[in-house]
PDB file of C-alpha atoms and ligand atoms in Angstrom:
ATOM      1  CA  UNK E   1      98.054 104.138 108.346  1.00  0.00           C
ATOM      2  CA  UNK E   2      94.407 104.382 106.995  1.00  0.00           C
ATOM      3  CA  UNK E   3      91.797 104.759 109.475  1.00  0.00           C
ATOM      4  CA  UNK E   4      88.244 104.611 107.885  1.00  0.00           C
ATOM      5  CA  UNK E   5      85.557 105.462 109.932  1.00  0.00           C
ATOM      6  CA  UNK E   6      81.946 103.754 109.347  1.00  0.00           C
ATOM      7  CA  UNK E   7      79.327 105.272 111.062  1.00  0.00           C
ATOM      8  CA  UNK E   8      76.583 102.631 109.460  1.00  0.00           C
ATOM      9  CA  UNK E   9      73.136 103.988 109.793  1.00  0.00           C
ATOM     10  CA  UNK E  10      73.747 106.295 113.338  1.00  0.00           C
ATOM     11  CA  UNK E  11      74.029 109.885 114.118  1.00  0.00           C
ATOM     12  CA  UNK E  12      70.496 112.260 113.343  1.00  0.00           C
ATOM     13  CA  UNK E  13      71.147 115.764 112.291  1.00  0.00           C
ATOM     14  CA  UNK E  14      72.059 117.667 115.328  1.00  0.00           C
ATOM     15  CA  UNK E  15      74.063 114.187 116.952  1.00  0.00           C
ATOM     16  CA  UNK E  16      76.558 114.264 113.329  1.00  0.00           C
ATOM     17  CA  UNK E  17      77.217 118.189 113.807  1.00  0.00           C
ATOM     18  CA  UNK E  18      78.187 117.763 117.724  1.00  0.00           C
ATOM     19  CA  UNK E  19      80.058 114.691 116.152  1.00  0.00           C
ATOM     20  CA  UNK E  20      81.922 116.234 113.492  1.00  0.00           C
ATOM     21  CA  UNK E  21      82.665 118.717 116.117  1.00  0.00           C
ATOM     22  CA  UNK E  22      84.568 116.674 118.790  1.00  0.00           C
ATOM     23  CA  UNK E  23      86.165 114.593 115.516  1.00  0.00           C
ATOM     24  CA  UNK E  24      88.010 117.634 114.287  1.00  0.00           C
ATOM     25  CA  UNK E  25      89.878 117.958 117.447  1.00  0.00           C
ATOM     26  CA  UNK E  26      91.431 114.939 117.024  1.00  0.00           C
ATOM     27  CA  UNK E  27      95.111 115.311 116.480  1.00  0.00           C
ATOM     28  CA  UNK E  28      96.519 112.464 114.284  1.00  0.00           C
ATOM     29  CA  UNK E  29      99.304 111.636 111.664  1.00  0.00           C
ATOM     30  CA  UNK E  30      97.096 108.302 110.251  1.00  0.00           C
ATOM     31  CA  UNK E  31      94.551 109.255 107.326  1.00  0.00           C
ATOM     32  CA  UNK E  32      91.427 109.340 108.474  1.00  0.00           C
ATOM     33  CA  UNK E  33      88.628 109.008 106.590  1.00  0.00           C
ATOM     34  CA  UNK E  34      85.101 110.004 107.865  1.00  0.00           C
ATOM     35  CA  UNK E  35      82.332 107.601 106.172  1.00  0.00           C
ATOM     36  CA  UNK E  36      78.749 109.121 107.396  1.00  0.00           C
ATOM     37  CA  UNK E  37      75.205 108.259 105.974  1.00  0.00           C
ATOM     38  CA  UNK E  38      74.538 109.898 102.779  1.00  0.00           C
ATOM     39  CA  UNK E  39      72.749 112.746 104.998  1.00  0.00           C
ATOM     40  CA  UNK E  40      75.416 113.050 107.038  1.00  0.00           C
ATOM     41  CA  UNK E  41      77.713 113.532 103.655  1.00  0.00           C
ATOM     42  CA  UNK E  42      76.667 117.039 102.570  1.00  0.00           C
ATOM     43  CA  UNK E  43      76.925 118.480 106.224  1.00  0.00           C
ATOM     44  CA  UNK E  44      80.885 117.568 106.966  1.00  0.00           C
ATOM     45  CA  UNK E  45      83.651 120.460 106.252  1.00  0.00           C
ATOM     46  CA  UNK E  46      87.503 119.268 107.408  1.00  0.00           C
ATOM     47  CA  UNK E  47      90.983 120.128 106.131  1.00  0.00           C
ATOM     48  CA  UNK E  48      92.435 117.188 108.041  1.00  0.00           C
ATOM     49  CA  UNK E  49      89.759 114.250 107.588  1.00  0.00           C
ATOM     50  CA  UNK E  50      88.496 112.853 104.084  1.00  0.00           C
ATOM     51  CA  UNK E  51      85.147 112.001 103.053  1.00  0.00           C
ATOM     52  CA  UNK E  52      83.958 108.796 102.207  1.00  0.00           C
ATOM     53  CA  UNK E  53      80.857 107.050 101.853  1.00  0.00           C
ATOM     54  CA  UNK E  54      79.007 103.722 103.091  1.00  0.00           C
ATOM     55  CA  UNK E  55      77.564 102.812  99.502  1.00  0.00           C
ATOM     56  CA  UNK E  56      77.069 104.153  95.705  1.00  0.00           C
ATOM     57  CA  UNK E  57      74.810 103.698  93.038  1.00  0.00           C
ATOM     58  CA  UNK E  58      75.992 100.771  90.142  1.00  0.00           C
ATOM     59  CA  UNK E  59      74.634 103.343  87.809  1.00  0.00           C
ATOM     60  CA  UNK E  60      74.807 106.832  86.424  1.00  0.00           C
ATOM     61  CA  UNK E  61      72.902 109.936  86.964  1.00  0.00           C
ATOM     62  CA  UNK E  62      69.079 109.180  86.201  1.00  0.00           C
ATOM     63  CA  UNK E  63      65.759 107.501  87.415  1.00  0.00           C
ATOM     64  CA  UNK E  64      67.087 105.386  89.701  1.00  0.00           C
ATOM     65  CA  UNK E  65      65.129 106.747  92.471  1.00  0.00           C
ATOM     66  CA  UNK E  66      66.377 106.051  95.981  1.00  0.00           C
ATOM     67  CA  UNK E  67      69.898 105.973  94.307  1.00  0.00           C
ATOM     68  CA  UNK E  68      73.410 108.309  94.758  1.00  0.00           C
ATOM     69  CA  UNK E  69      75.434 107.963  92.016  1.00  0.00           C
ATOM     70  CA  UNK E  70      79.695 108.707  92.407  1.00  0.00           C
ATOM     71  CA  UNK E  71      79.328 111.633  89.968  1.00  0.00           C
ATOM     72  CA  UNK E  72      77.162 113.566  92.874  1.00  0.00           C
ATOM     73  CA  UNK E  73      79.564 111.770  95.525  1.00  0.00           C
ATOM     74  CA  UNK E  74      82.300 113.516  93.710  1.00  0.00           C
ATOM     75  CA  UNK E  75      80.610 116.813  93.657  1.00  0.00           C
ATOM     76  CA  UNK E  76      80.221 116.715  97.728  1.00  0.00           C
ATOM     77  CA  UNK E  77      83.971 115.909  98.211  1.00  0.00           C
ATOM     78  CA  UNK E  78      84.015 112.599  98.562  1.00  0.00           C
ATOM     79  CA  UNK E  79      87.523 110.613  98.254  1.00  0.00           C
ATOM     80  CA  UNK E  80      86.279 107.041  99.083  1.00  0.00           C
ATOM     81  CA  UNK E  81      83.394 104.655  98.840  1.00  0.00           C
ATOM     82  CA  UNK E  82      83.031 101.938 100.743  1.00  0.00           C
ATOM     83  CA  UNK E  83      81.478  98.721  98.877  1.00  0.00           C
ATOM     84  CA  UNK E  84      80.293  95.169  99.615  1.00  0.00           C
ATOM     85  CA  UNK E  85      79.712  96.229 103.035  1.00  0.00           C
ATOM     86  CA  UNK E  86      78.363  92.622 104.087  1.00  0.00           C
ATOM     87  CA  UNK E  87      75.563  94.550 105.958  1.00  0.00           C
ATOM     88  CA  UNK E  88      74.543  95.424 102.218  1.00  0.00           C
ATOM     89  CA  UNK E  89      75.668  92.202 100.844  1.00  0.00           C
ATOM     90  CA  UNK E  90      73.304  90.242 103.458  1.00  0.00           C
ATOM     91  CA  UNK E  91      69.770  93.027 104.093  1.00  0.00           C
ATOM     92  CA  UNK E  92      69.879  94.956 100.487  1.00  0.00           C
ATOM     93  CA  UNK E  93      70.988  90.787  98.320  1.00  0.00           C
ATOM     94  CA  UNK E  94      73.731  92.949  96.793  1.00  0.00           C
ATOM     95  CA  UNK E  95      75.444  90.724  94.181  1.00  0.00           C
ATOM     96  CA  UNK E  96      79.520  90.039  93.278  1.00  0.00           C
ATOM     97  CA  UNK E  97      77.921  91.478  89.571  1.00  0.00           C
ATOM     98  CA  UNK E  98      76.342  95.042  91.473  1.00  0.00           C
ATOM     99  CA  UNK E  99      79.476  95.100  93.648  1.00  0.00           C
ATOM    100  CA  UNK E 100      82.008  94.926  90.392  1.00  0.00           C
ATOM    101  CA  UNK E 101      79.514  97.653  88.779  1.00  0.00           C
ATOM    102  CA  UNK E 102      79.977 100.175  91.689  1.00  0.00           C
ATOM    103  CA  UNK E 103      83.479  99.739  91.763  1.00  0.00           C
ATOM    104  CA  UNK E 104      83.697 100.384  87.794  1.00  0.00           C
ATOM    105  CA  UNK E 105      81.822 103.799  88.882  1.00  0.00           C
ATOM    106  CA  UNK E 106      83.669 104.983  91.556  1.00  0.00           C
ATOM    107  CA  UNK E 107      87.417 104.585  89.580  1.00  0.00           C
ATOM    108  CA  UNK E 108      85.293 106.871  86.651  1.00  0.00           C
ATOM    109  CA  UNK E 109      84.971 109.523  88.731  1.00  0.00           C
ATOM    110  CA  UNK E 110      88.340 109.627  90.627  1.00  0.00           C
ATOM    111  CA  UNK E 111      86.868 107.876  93.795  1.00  0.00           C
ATOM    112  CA  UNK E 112      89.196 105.214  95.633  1.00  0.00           C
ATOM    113  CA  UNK E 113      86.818 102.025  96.335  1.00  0.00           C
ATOM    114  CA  UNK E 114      86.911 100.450  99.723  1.00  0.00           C
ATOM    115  CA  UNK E 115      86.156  96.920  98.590  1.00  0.00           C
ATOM    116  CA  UNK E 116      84.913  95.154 101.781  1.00  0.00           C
ATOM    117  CA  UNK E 117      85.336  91.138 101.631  1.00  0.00           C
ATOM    118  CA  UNK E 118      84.825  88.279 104.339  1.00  0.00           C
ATOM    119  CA  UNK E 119      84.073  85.019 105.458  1.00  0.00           C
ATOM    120  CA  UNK E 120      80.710  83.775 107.638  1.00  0.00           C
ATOM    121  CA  UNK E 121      82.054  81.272 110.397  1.00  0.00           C
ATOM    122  CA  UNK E 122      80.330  78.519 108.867  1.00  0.00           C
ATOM    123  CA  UNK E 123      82.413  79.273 105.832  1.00  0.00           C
ATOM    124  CA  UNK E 124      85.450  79.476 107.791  1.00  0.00           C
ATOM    125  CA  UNK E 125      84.594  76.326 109.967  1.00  0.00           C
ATOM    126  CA  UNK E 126      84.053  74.567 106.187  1.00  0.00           C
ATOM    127  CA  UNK E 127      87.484  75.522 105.110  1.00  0.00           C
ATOM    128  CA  UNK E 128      86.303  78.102 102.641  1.00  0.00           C
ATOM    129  CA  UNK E 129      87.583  81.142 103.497  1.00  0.00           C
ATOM    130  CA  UNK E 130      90.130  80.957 100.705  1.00  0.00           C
ATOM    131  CA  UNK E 131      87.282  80.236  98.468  1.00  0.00           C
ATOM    132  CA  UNK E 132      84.713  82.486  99.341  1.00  0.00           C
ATOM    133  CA  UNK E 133      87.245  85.664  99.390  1.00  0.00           C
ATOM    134  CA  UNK E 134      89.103  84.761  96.118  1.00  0.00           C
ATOM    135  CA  UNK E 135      85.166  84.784  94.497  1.00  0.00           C
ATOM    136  CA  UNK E 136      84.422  88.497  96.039  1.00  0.00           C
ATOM    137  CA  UNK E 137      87.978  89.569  94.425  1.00  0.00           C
ATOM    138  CA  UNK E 138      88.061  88.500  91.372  1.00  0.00           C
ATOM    139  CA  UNK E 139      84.748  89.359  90.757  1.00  0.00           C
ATOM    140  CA  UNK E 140      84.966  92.831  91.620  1.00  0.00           C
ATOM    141  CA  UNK E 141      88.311  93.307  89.898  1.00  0.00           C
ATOM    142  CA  UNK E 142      87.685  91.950  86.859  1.00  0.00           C
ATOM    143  CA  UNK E 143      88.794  93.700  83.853  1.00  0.00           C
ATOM    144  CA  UNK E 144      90.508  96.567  85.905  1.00  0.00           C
ATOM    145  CA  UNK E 145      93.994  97.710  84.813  1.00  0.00           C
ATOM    146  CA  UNK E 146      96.878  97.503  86.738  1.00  0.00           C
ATOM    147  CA  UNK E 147      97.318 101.111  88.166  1.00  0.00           C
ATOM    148  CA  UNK E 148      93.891 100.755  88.985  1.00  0.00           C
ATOM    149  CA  UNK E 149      94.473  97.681  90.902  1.00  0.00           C
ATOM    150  CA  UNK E 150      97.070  99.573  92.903  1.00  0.00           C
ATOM    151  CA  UNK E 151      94.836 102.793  93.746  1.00  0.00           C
ATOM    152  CA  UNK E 152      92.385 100.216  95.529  1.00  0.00           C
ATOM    153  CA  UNK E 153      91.452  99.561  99.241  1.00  0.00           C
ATOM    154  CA  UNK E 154      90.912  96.471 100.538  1.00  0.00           C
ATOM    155  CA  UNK E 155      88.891  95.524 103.706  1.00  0.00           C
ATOM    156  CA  UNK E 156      88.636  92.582 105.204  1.00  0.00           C
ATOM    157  CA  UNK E 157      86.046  92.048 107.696  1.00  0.00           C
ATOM    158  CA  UNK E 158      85.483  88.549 108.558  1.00  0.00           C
ATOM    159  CA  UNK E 159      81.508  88.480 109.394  1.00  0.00           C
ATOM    160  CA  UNK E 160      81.643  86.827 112.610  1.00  0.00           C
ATOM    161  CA  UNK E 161      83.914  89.123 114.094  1.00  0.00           C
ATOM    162  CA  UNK E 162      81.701  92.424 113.075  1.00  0.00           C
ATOM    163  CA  UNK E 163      80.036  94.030 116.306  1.00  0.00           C
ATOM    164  CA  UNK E 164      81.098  90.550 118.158  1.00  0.00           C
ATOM    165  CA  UNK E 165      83.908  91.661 119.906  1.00  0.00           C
ATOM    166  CA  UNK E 166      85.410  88.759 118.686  1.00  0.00           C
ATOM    167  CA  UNK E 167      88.790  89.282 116.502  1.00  0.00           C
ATOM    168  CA  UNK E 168      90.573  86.317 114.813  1.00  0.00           C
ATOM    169  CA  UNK E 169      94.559  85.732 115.811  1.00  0.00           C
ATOM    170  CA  UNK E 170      97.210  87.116 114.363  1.00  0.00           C
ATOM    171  CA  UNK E 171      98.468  84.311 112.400  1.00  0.00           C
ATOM    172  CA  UNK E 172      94.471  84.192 110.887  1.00  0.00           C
ATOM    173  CA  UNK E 173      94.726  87.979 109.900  1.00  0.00           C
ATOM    174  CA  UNK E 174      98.304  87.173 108.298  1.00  0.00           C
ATOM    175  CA  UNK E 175      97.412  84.281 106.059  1.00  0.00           C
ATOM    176  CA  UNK E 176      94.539  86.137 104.869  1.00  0.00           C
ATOM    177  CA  UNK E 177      96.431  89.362 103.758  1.00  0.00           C
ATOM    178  CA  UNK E 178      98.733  87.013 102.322  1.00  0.00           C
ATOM    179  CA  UNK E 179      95.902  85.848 100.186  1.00  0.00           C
ATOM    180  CA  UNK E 180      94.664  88.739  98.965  1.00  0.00           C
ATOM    181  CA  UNK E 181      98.297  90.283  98.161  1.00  0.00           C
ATOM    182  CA  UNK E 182      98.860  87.085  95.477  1.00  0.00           C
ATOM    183  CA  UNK E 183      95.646  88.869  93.644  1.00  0.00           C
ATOM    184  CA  UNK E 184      96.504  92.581  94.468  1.00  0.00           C
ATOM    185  CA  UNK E 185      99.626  92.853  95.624  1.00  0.00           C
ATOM    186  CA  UNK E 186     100.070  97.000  95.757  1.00  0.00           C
ATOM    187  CA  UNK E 187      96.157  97.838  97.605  1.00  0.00           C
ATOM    188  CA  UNK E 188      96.275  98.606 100.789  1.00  0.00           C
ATOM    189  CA  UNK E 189      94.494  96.451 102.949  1.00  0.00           C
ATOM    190  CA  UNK E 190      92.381  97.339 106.197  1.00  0.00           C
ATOM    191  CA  UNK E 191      91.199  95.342 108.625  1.00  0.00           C
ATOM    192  CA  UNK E 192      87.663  95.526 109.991  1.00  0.00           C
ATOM    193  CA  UNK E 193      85.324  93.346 112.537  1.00  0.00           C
ATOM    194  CA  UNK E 194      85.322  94.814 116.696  1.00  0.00           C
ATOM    195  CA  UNK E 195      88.965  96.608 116.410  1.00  0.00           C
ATOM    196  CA  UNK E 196      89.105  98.649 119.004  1.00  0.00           C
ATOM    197  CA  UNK E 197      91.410 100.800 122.008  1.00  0.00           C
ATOM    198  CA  UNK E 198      91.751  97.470 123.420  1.00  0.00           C
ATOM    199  CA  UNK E 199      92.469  95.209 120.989  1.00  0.00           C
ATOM    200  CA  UNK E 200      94.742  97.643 118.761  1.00  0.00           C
ATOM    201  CA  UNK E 201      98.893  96.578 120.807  1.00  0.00           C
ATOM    202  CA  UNK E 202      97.551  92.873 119.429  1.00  0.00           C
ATOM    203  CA  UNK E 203      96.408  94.015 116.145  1.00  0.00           C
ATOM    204  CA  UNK E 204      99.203  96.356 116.047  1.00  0.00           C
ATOM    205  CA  UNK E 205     101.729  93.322 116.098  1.00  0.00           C
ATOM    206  CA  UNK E 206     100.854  93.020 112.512  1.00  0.00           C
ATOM    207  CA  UNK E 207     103.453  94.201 109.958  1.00  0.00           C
ATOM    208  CA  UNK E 208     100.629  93.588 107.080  1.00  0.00           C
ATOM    209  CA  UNK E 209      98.148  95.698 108.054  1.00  0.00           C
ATOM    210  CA  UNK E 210      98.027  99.087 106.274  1.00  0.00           C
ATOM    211  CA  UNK E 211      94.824 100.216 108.354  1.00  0.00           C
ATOM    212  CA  UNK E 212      91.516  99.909 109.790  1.00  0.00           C
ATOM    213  CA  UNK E 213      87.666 100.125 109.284  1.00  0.00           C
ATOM    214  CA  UNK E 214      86.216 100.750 112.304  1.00  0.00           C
ATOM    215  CA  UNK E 215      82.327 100.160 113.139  1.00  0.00           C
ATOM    216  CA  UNK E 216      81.349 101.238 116.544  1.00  0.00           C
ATOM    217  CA  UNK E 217      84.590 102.116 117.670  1.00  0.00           C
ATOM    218  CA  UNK E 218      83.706 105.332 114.967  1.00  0.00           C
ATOM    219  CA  UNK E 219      81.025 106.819 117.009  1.00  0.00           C
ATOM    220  CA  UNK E 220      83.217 106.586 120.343  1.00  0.00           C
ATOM    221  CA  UNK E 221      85.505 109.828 119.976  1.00  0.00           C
ATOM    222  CA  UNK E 222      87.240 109.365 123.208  1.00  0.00           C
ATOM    223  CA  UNK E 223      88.042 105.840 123.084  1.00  0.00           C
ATOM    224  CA  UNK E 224      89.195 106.396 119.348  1.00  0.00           C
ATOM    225  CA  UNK E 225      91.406 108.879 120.467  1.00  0.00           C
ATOM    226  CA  UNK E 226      92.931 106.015 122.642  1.00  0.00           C
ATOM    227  CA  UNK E 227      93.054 103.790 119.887  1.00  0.00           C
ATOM    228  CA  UNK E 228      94.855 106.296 117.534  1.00  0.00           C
ATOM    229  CA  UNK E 229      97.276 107.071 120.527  1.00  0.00           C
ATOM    230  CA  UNK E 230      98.239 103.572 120.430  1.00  0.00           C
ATOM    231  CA  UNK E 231      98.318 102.935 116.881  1.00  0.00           C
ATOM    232  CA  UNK E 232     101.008 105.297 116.983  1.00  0.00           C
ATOM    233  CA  UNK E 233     103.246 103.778 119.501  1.00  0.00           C
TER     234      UNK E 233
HETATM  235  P1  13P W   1      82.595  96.965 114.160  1.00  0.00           P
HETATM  236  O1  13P W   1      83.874  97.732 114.303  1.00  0.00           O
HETATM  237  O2  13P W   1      81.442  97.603 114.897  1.00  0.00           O
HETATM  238  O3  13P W   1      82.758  95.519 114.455  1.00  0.00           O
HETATM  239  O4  13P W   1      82.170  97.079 112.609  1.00  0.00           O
HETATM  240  C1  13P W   1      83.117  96.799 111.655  1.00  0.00           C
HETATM  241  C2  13P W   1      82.542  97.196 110.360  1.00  0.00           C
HETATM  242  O5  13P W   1      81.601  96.599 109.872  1.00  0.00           O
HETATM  243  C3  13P W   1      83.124  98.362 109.694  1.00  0.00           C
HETATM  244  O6  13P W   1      82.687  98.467 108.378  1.00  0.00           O
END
């Protein structure tokens, strides 16, 4: 399984090297994949553990100032890029277009994209979730070749469940990764949204599932060692 770990905007200097630290003795057989602020990125050295990132520039090299584009990603190691994070989607107005346009970036320069999709609970309470998700996919995939559509990873964190606490049920989890196999049926697909140590034996029940993107649980080493334990059951 695929365990993607998104520190969000935590962890100064001295806190990620002390991090990295106590991560590395983590014994696993998942993939894990470290995702640290773009700081963070140039400071992290593991055989075992891949690099990812939380965002990437829609464009090039250039004056885009502010911006990190996947070529300099690649260059510091980087495997995978998360995108249409719906933190980014809902503080920085990041649009289906800018989302699609990252993704086009990252496959040019070997990186895997971690397309993150969900649902508000409004949207979900409306009887949109179908809707709303089947807009964020096609949008991003457009144009993209078939082997292409097979290298990608899929998250899917429903917004109301992120930092909550709250996960949906099974059967909600299923019928969504049903859905989003009938558009890409080879990508894996993670789940994200409060999975954690205690959650995971329900979670776990889930034949679909191919991974996880975990939030806070990624700053808590010793209750993601837990979690990992029991992933493995
Ligand atoms: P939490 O695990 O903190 O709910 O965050 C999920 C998430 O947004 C990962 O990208």
């Amino acid at each position: 399984m695929i365990v993607a770990l998104n520190n969000k905007s935590n962890l100064d200097c001295q806190e990620f090297q002390h991090y990295q630290e106590e991560l590395k003795k983590i014994k696993t057989n998942e993939t894990l994949i470290l995702c640290p602020t773009f700081l963070n990125l140039g400071q992290f050295s593991s055989d075992t553990i891949s690099l990812g990132s939380q965002n990437v520039s829609s464009r090039g090299n250039g004056a885009f100032t502010g911006e990190v584009s996947a070529l300099q990603l690649k260059s510091y190691g980087a495997k995978y890029a998360i995108i249409g994070h719906s933190e980014r989607r809902e503080y920085q107005k990041e649009s289906l277009e800018e989302i699609h346009e990252k993704l086009l970036r990252l496959l040019e320069n070997d990186i895997t994209p971690i397309l993150c999709i969900g649902e508000t609970r409004e949207e979900r309470e409306q009887g949109r979730v179908e809707e709303v998700l089947e807009q964020e996919i096609l949008t991003a995939i457009e144009g993209m070749s078939e082997e292409d559509r097979a290298r990608m990873i899929v998250a899917y964190e429903p917004i109301w469940s992120i930092g909550t606490g709250i996960i949906p049920t099974n059967q909600e989890i299923e019928e969504v990764f049903q859905f989003i196999k009938t558009f890409l049926p080879k990508a894996s697909i993670l789940y994200g949204g409060s999975a954690n140590e205690e959650n995971i034996d329900q979670l776990n029940q889930i034949s679909l599932i191919d991974g996880y993107l975990l939030g806070g649980l990624s700053l808590k080493v010793e209750k993601l060692k837990i979690f990992l334990q029991k992933l493995e059951k």
